[in-house]
Amino acid sequence: MHDLEKYDVAVLGGGPAGITAAISAARSGAKTILIERYGFLGGMSTAAMVYPWMTFHAASGEQVIKGLAQEIVDRLMALGASPGHLRDTIGFTHTLTPYHPEVYKVLACDMLAEAGADILLHTSVIHVETEGERIGAIRLYGKNGIRELKAKVYVDATGDGDVAYMAGAPWEKGNDNGKLQPMTMKFRMRGVDLQAIKQYMKNNPSEFYEKSLISELDRLPLTGIMGFYSKWREARLPILRDGLLFFSGPGEDEVLINTSRVSGLDPTNSEDLTKAEIEGRKQVLELETFLQLNIPGFERASVSAVGTQIGVRETRRMIGQYVLSGQDVLSARKFADVIARSGYPIDIHNPEGKGVTANFIREGGAYDIPYRSIVPLQTANLLLAGRCISTSHEAQATTRLTPSCMAIGQAAGTAAALAAQLRCDTRDVPIDLLQKLLLAGNAELGITEAAV
């Protein structure tokens, strides 16, 4: 075993939260490294084809997530790899944001390089060494064998809270019965006639989600479709869904299918995850046949890509200094230590049956995510970023969404750099200074001047 260089900040996990955490830490002057187990960045957005990004806006139309997340969208738009924020024609959120995942993979690396952050791919964390309340070092496994890395501050952006878990930080998992939201194997199809789908929706509006913007399809691009309820019921597929859910793009004849569902398994258990991967891919082929035979516009369509891995909605939630609750979300609660905001509703896919439980934020507003929810208990030089932050089962069903994770990652990276510079525990980072840095470096993050 040999050591890597010592860093100020080590970000573990190269998904949307890890990317923004590492960029913001490096831009803040910290010597930063981003570690990722796959051979590319993007996490669920690329490995599991989570698409599109939902949502940067509150239901009122106010944009509440800006900063680095918006910078990424702007740069994708400049590259012709995103149309920007479009109305969600399902009507579930105000907007959604299509993007080209292959361009995002390259752009993320470019932005990290510009910021001066190091990247190490094909590398996994296998052990965390603790010294009292602090992480002393982490062990990594990759093509060089086992190596040790030391940093002043660590950011757990693994999604599953792997680093915090290995460090001995407390955690929770699932609902009151310990059941987790189901997993979904997402896939793309090409050769889809979106005009035929649009016409069917106009002719059969009762077949689709009640909030669908069908009356506005003559002026809006068709971005999302939830429904075909009677055709789904008639098919009697062994998939615990009420209907089809898919999104258009990024190609003109392309859609992303978000309909498979694998329930009753734990993604932090290797045997369960193996079963889920196998079952998910079987469902993809069943759905392809169903779509080709039953759904207008899919007659000549075929599967063009399947996720590298199954999409995971929920695993460990680390317990932090504050546990964000569902009531905090729905009441649009404000916090003095706000470091990010989100307007996405509570969206729980039934862990044990069909359907989705949706609860919307009061008056179409947005809720604050407090700094204390990214500071885990018992580990003094660690921060959380992404879906593993400190929330209840209900609140996690909104904080887990990609734009929320991007905003949380930006705050975590900035805070990690600040803790390294001040040589203080993460719990002692001055919140007023952190908020000012977030505002100064990325004006209109969504945090108002009043909050500072």
mmCIF file of N, CA and C in Angstrom, residues 97-184:
data_model
loop_
_atom_site.group_PDB
_atom_site.id
_atom_site.type_symbol
_atom_site.label_atom_id
_atom_site.label_comp_id
_atom_site.label_asym_id
_atom_site.label_seq_id
_atom_site.Cartn_x
_atom_site.Cartn_y
_atom_site.Cartn_z
ATOM 1 N N THR A 97 -35.483 19.975 -16.820
ATOM 2 C CA THR A 97 -34.321 20.441 -17.590
ATOM 3 C C THR A 97 -33.675 19.269 -18.316
ATOM 4 N N PRO A 98 -33.968 19.099 -19.613
ATOM 5 C CA PRO A 98 -33.306 18.041 -20.384
ATOM 6 C C PRO A 98 -31.813 18.348 -20.563
ATOM 7 N N TYR A 99 -31.026 17.311 -20.727
ATOM 8 C CA TYR A 99 -29.582 17.500 -20.928
ATOM 9 C C TYR A 99 -29.044 16.260 -21.622
ATOM 10 N N HIS A 100 -27.889 16.418 -22.286
ATOM 11 C CA HIS A 100 -27.239 15.293 -22.955
ATOM 12 C C HIS A 100 -26.217 14.691 -21.992
ATOM 13 N N PRO A 101 -26.408 13.455 -21.545
ATOM 14 C CA PRO A 101 -25.530 12.902 -20.503
ATOM 15 C C PRO A 101 -24.076 12.757 -20.928
ATOM 16 N N GLU A 102 -23.814 12.467 -22.204
ATOM 17 C CA GLU A 102 -22.426 12.300 -22.632
ATOM 18 C C GLU A 102 -21.674 13.629 -22.615
ATOM 19 N N VAL A 103 -22.373 14.705 -22.939
ATOM 20 C CA VAL A 103 -21.745 16.027 -22.882
ATOM 21 C C VAL A 103 -21.534 16.432 -21.427
ATOM 22 N N TYR A 104 -22.499 16.095 -20.565
ATOM 23 C CA TYR A 104 -22.362 16.396 -19.138
ATOM 24 C C TYR A 104 -21.137 15.716 -18.544
ATOM 25 N N LYS A 105 -20.873 14.477 -18.943
ATOM 26 C CA LYS A 105 -19.689 13.763 -18.445
ATOM 27 C C LYS A 105 -18.414 14.541 -18.754
ATOM 28 N N VAL A 106 -18.316 15.044 -19.982
ATOM 29 C CA VAL A 106 -17.111 15.765 -20.406
ATOM 30 C C VAL A 106 -17.046 17.140 -19.755
ATOM 31 N N LEU A 107 -18.193 17.835 -19.721
ATOM 32 C CA LEU A 107 -18.230 19.173 -19.130
ATOM 33 C C LEU A 107 -17.823 19.134 -17.660
ATOM 34 N N ALA A 108 -18.280 18.138 -16.920
ATOM 35 C CA ALA A 108 -17.939 18.040 -15.499
ATOM 36 C C ALA A 108 -16.432 17.947 -15.316
ATOM 37 N N CYS A 109 -15.793 17.133 -16.123
ATOM 38 C CA CYS A 109 -14.324 17.016 -16.031
ATOM 39 C C CYS A 109 -13.643 18.320 -16.411
ATOM 40 N N ASP A 110 -14.164 18.990 -17.431
ATOM 41 C CA ASP A 110 -13.588 20.278 -17.839
ATOM 42 C C ASP A 110 -13.686 21.312 -16.714
ATOM 43 N N MET A 111 -14.838 21.380 -16.074
ATOM 44 C CA MET A 111 -15.037 22.371 -15.016
ATOM 45 C C MET A 111 -14.173 22.063 -13.794
ATOM 46 N N LEU A 112 -14.001 20.793 -13.484
ATOM 47 C CA LEU A 112 -13.120 20.404 -12.383
ATOM 48 C C LEU A 112 -11.671 20.776 -12.692
ATOM 49 N N ALA A 113 -11.260 20.520 -13.941
ATOM 50 C CA ALA A 113 -9.888 20.855 -14.337
ATOM 51 C C ALA A 113 -9.666 22.367 -14.283
ATOM 52 N N GLU A 114 -10.636 23.132 -14.757
ATOM 53 C CA GLU A 114 -10.533 24.597 -14.717
ATOM 54 C C GLU A 114 -10.397 25.100 -13.282
ATOM 55 N N ALA A 115 -11.097 24.427 -12.355
ATOM 56 C CA ALA A 115 -11.054 24.839 -10.944
ATOM 57 C C ALA A 115 -9.767 24.394 -10.259
ATOM 58 N N GLY A 116 -9.046 23.457 -10.885
ATOM 59 C CA GLY A 116 -7.803 22.969 -10.305
ATOM 60 C C GLY A 116 -7.962 21.739 -9.432
ATOM 61 N N ALA A 117 -9.121 21.073 -9.516
ATOM 62 C CA ALA A 117 -9.346 19.859 -8.731
ATOM 63 C C ALA A 117 -8.764 18.641 -9.448
ATOM 64 N N ASP A 118 -8.227 17.701 -8.685
ATOM 65 C CA ASP A 118 -7.780 16.421 -9.231
ATOM 66 C C ASP A 118 -8.965 15.457 -9.303
ATOM 67 N N ILE A 119 -8.919 14.536 -10.263
ATOM 68 C CA ILE A 119 -9.964 13.524 -10.425
ATOM 69 C C ILE A 119 -9.300 12.157 -10.425
ATOM 70 N N LEU A 120 -9.871 11.210 -9.707
ATOM 71 C CA LEU A 120 -9.383 9.833 -9.723
ATOM 72 C C LEU A 120 -10.578 8.914 -9.943
ATOM 73 N N LEU A 121 -10.653 8.315 -11.144
ATOM 74 C CA LEU A 121 -11.747 7.422 -11.519
ATOM 75 C C LEU A 121 -11.376 5.969 -11.243
ATOM 76 N N HIS A 122 -12.328 5.079 -11.442
ATOM 77 C CA HIS A 122 -12.118 3.640 -11.234
ATOM 78 C C HIS A 122 -11.541 3.353 -9.840
ATOM 79 N N THR A 123 -12.021 4.100 -8.851
ATOM 80 C CA THR A 123 -11.455 3.989 -7.506
ATOM 81 C C THR A 123 -12.575 4.031 -6.471
ATOM 82 N N SER A 124 -12.540 3.104 -5.517
ATOM 83 C CA SER A 124 -13.579 2.996 -4.493
ATOM 84 C C SER A 124 -12.986 3.116 -3.096
ATOM 85 N N VAL A 125 -13.767 3.682 -2.187
ATOM 86 C CA VAL A 125 -13.382 3.715 -0.776
ATOM 87 C C VAL A 125 -13.700 2.349 -0.169
ATOM 88 N N ILE A 126 -12.712 1.734 0.477
ATOM 89 C CA ILE A 126 -12.947 0.416 1.081
ATOM 90 C C ILE A 126 -12.786 0.416 2.597
ATOM 91 N N HIS A 127 -12.208 1.489 3.158
ATOM 92 C CA HIS A 127 -12.016 1.512 4.606
ATOM 93 C C HIS A 127 -11.804 2.951 5.062
ATOM 94 N N VAL A 128 -12.346 3.269 6.235
ATOM 95 C CA VAL A 128 -12.156 4.587 6.833
ATOM 96 C C VAL A 128 -11.488 4.403 8.189
ATOM 97 N N GLU A 129 -10.334 5.044 8.364
ATOM 98 C CA GLU A 129 -9.628 4.991 9.642
ATOM 99 C C GLU A 129 -10.017 6.208 10.470
ATOM 100 N N THR A 130 -10.477 5.965 11.685
ATOM 101 C CA THR A 130 -10.880 7.067 12.544
ATOM 102 C C THR A 130 -9.900 7.230 13.703
ATOM 103 N N GLU A 131 -9.759 8.455 14.120
ATOM 104 C CA GLU A 131 -8.937 8.802 15.286
ATOM 105 C C GLU A 131 -9.812 9.645 16.194
ATOM 106 N N GLY A 132 -10.457 9.003 17.144
ATOM 107 C CA GLY A 132 -11.435 9.697 17.963
ATOM 108 C C GLY A 132 -12.626 10.085 17.114
ATOM 109 N N GLU A 133 -12.946 11.388 17.087
ATOM 110 C CA GLU A 133 -14.082 11.870 16.295
ATOM 111 C C GLU A 133 -13.690 12.269 14.878
ATOM 112 N N ARG A 134 -12.455 12.049 14.497
ATOM 113 C CA ARG A 134 -11.986 12.510 13.199
ATOM 114 C C ARG A 134 -11.625 11.338 12.289
ATOM 115 N N ILE A 135 -11.777 11.560 10.999
ATOM 116 C CA ILE A 135 -11.261 10.608 10.018
ATOM 117 C C ILE A 135 -9.781 10.905 9.841
ATOM 118 N N GLY A 136 -8.956 9.890 10.087
ATOM 119 C CA GLY A 136 -7.515 10.079 9.935
ATOM 120 C C GLY A 136 -7.057 9.836 8.518
ATOM 121 N N ALA A 137 -7.673 8.862 7.862
ATOM 122 C CA ALA A 137 -7.310 8.516 6.488
ATOM 123 C C ALA A 137 -8.400 7.618 5.920
ATOM 124 N N ILE A 138 -8.425 7.502 4.601
ATOM 125 C CA ILE A 138 -9.307 6.533 3.953
ATOM 126 C C ILE A 138 -8.464 5.635 3.053
ATOM 127 N N ARG A 139 -8.891 4.397 2.925
ATOM 128 C CA ARG A 139 -8.219 3.468 2.015
ATOM 129 C C ARG A 139 -9.047 3.329 0.751
ATOM 130 N N LEU A 140 -8.336 3.355 -0.354
ATOM 131 C CA LEU A 140 -8.958 3.282 -1.670
ATOM 132 C C LEU A 140 -8.483 2.038 -2.395
ATOM 133 N N TYR A 141 -9.359 1.485 -3.237
ATOM 134 C CA TYR A 141 -8.941 0.375 -4.087
ATOM 135 C C TYR A 141 -9.151 0.754 -5.541
ATOM 136 N N GLY A 142 -8.122 0.536 -6.346
ATOM 137 C CA GLY A 142 -8.199 0.792 -7.777
ATOM 138 C C GLY A 142 -7.173 -0.054 -8.497
ATOM 139 N N LYS A 143 -6.832 0.308 -9.702
ATOM 140 C CA LYS A 143 -5.901 -0.480 -10.516
ATOM 141 C C LYS A 143 -4.491 -0.486 -9.943
ATOM 142 N N ASN A 144 -4.189 0.478 -9.092
ATOM 143 C CA ASN A 144 -2.873 0.506 -8.442
ATOM 144 C C ASN A 144 -2.838 -0.364 -7.189
ATOM 145 N N GLY A 145 -3.957 -1.021 -6.890
ATOM 146 C CA GLY A 145 -4.056 -1.770 -5.646
ATOM 147 C C GLY A 145 -4.670 -0.906 -4.564
ATOM 148 N N ILE A 146 -4.287 -1.155 -3.321
ATOM 149 C CA ILE A 146 -4.824 -0.410 -2.192
ATOM 150 C C ILE A 146 -3.917 0.776 -1.886
ATOM 151 N N ARG A 147 -4.538 1.952 -1.747
ATOM 152 C CA ARG A 147 -3.785 3.172 -1.443
ATOM 153 C C ARG A 147 -4.459 3.905 -0.291
ATOM 154 N N GLU A 148 -3.706 4.768 0.354
ATOM 155 C CA GLU A 148 -4.244 5.551 1.458
ATOM 156 C C GLU A 148 -4.264 7.020 1.064
ATOM 157 N N LEU A 149 -5.319 7.697 1.451
ATOM 158 C CA LEU A 149 -5.453 9.124 1.168
ATOM 159 C C LEU A 149 -5.777 9.841 2.471
ATOM 160 N N LYS A 150 -5.124 10.966 2.689
ATOM 161 C CA LYS A 150 -5.396 11.788 3.864
ATOM 162 C C LYS A 150 -5.844 13.174 3.415
ATOM 163 N N ALA A 151 -6.845 13.688 4.110
ATOM 164 C CA ALA A 151 -7.332 15.045 3.833
ATOM 165 C C ALA A 151 -7.699 15.706 5.148
ATOM 166 N N LYS A 152 -7.748 17.019 5.103
ATOM 167 C CA LYS A 152 -8.186 17.743 6.299
ATOM 168 C C LYS A 152 -9.690 17.576 6.509
ATOM 169 N N VAL A 153 -10.427 17.608 5.396
ATOM 170 C CA VAL A 153 -11.886 17.501 5.448
ATOM 171 C C VAL A 153 -12.347 16.574 4.334
ATOM 172 N N TYR A 154 -13.369 15.772 4.627
ATOM 173 C CA TYR A 154 -13.922 14.826 3.666
ATOM 174 C C TYR A 154 -15.384 15.182 3.392
ATOM 175 N N VAL A 155 -15.811 14.972 2.157
ATOM 176 C CA VAL A 155 -17.212 15.162 1.787
ATOM 177 C C VAL A 155 -17.739 13.834 1.266
ATOM 178 N N ASP A 156 -18.751 13.293 1.944
ATOM 179 C CA ASP A 156 -19.371 12.041 1.525
ATOM 180 C C ASP A 156 -20.465 12.348 0.520
ATOM 181 N N ALA A 157 -20.168 12.123 -0.751
ATOM 182 C CA ALA A 157 -21.137 12.299 -1.832
ATOM 183 C C ALA A 157 -21.372 10.967 -2.535
ATOM 184 N N THR A 158 -21.272 9.872 -1.771
ATOM 185 C CA THR A 158 -21.420 8.532 -2.348
ATOM 186 C C THR A 158 -22.864 8.157 -2.633
ATOM 187 N N GLY A 159 -23.809 8.965 -2.182
ATOM 188 C CA GLY A 159 -25.222 8.628 -2.347
ATOM 189 C C GLY A 159 -25.731 7.754 -1.219
ATOM 190 N N ASP A 160 -24.991 6.710 -0.900
ATOM 191 C CA ASP A 160 -25.403 5.758 0.129
ATOM 192 C C ASP A 160 -24.809 6.075 1.500
ATOM 193 N N GLY A 161 -24.060 7.164 1.602
ATOM 194 C CA GLY A 161 -23.432 7.498 2.878
ATOM 195 C C GLY A 161 -22.359 6.504 3.276
ATOM 196 N N ASP A 162 -21.676 5.925 2.287
ATOM 197 C CA ASP A 162 -20.703 4.857 2.571
ATOM 198 C C ASP A 162 -19.575 5.314 3.485
ATOM 199 N N VAL A 163 -19.050 6.515 3.252
ATOM 200 C CA VAL A 163 -17.910 6.990 4.031
ATOM 201 C C VAL A 163 -18.333 7.271 5.470
ATOM 202 N N ALA A 164 -19.451 7.983 5.630
ATOM 203 C CA ALA A 164 -19.953 8.261 6.973
ATOM 204 C C ALA A 164 -20.274 6.965 7.720
ATOM 205 N N TYR A 165 -20.853 6.020 7.007
ATOM 206 C CA TYR A 165 -21.180 4.711 7.592
ATOM 207 C C TYR A 165 -19.913 4.000 8.060
ATOM 208 N N MET A 166 -18.888 3.976 7.223
ATOM 209 C CA MET A 166 -17.635 3.308 7.600
ATOM 210 C C MET A 166 -16.908 4.051 8.716
ATOM 211 N N ALA A 167 -17.203 5.354 8.841
ATOM 212 C CA ALA A 167 -16.597 6.134 9.916
ATOM 213 C C ALA A 167 -17.335 5.954 11.241
ATOM 214 N N GLY A 168 -18.461 5.240 11.207
ATOM 215 C CA GLY A 168 -19.207 4.980 12.435
ATOM 216 C C GLY A 168 -20.262 6.009 12.767
ATOM 217 N N ALA A 169 -20.586 6.888 11.831
ATOM 218 C CA ALA A 169 -21.628 7.885 12.081
ATOM 219 C C ALA A 169 -22.997 7.199 12.115
ATOM 220 N N PRO A 170 -23.924 7.690 12.936
ATOM 221 C CA PRO A 170 -25.248 7.058 13.027
ATOM 222 C C PRO A 170 -26.085 7.315 11.778
ATOM 223 N N TRP A 171 -27.031 6.419 11.519
ATOM 224 C CA TRP A 171 -27.831 6.516 10.300
ATOM 225 C C TRP A 171 -29.194 5.867 10.488
ATOM 226 N N GLU A 172 -30.073 6.158 9.547
ATOM 227 C CA GLU A 172 -31.396 5.535 9.477
ATOM 228 C C GLU A 172 -31.618 5.071 8.045
ATOM 229 N N LYS A 173 -32.662 4.263 7.862
ATOM 230 C CA LYS A 173 -32.927 3.749 6.517
ATOM 231 C C LYS A 173 -34.395 3.383 6.392
ATOM 232 N N GLY A 174 -35.053 3.857 5.323
ATOM 233 C CA GLY A 174 -36.415 3.435 5.024
ATOM 234 C C GLY A 174 -37.491 4.182 5.788
ATOM 235 N N ASN A 175 -38.730 3.689 5.628
ATOM 236 C CA ASN A 175 -39.870 4.287 6.313
ATOM 237 C C ASN A 175 -39.994 3.691 7.720
ATOM 238 N N ASP A 176 -41.146 3.878 8.351
ATOM 239 C CA ASP A 176 -41.323 3.391 9.727
ATOM 240 C C ASP A 176 -41.191 1.877 9.827
ATOM 241 N N ASN A 177 -41.428 1.190 8.705
ATOM 242 C CA ASN A 177 -41.291 -0.268 8.674
ATOM 243 C C ASN A 177 -39.941 -0.719 8.113
ATOM 244 N N GLY A 178 -39.040 0.251 7.891
ATOM 245 C CA GLY A 178 -37.733 -0.087 7.344
ATOM 246 C C GLY A 178 -37.743 -0.384 5.857
ATOM 247 N N LYS A 179 -38.858 -0.082 5.186
ATOM 248 C CA LYS A 179 -38.970 -0.357 3.749
ATOM 249 C C LYS A 179 -38.471 0.832 2.938
ATOM 250 N N LEU A 180 -37.761 0.516 1.851
ATOM 251 C CA LEU A 180 -37.145 1.539 1.005
ATOM 252 C C LEU A 180 -37.943 1.759 -0.274
ATOM 253 N N GLN A 181 -37.856 2.974 -0.813
ATOM 254 C CA GLN A 181 -38.483 3.241 -2.101
ATOM 255 C C GLN A 181 -37.907 2.288 -3.156
ATOM 256 N N PRO A 182 -38.723 1.883 -4.119
ATOM 257 C CA PRO A 182 -38.258 0.926 -5.132
ATOM 258 C C PRO A 182 -37.185 1.516 -6.041
ATOM 259 N N MET A 183 -36.458 0.617 -6.688
ATOM 260 C CA MET A 183 -35.448 0.996 -7.681
ATOM 261 C C MET A 183 -36.055 0.930 -9.081
ATOM 262 N N THR A 184 -35.443 1.642 -10.026
ATOM 263 C CA THR A 184 -35.932 1.660 -11.398
ATOM 264 C C THR A 184 -34.766 1.546 -12.376
#
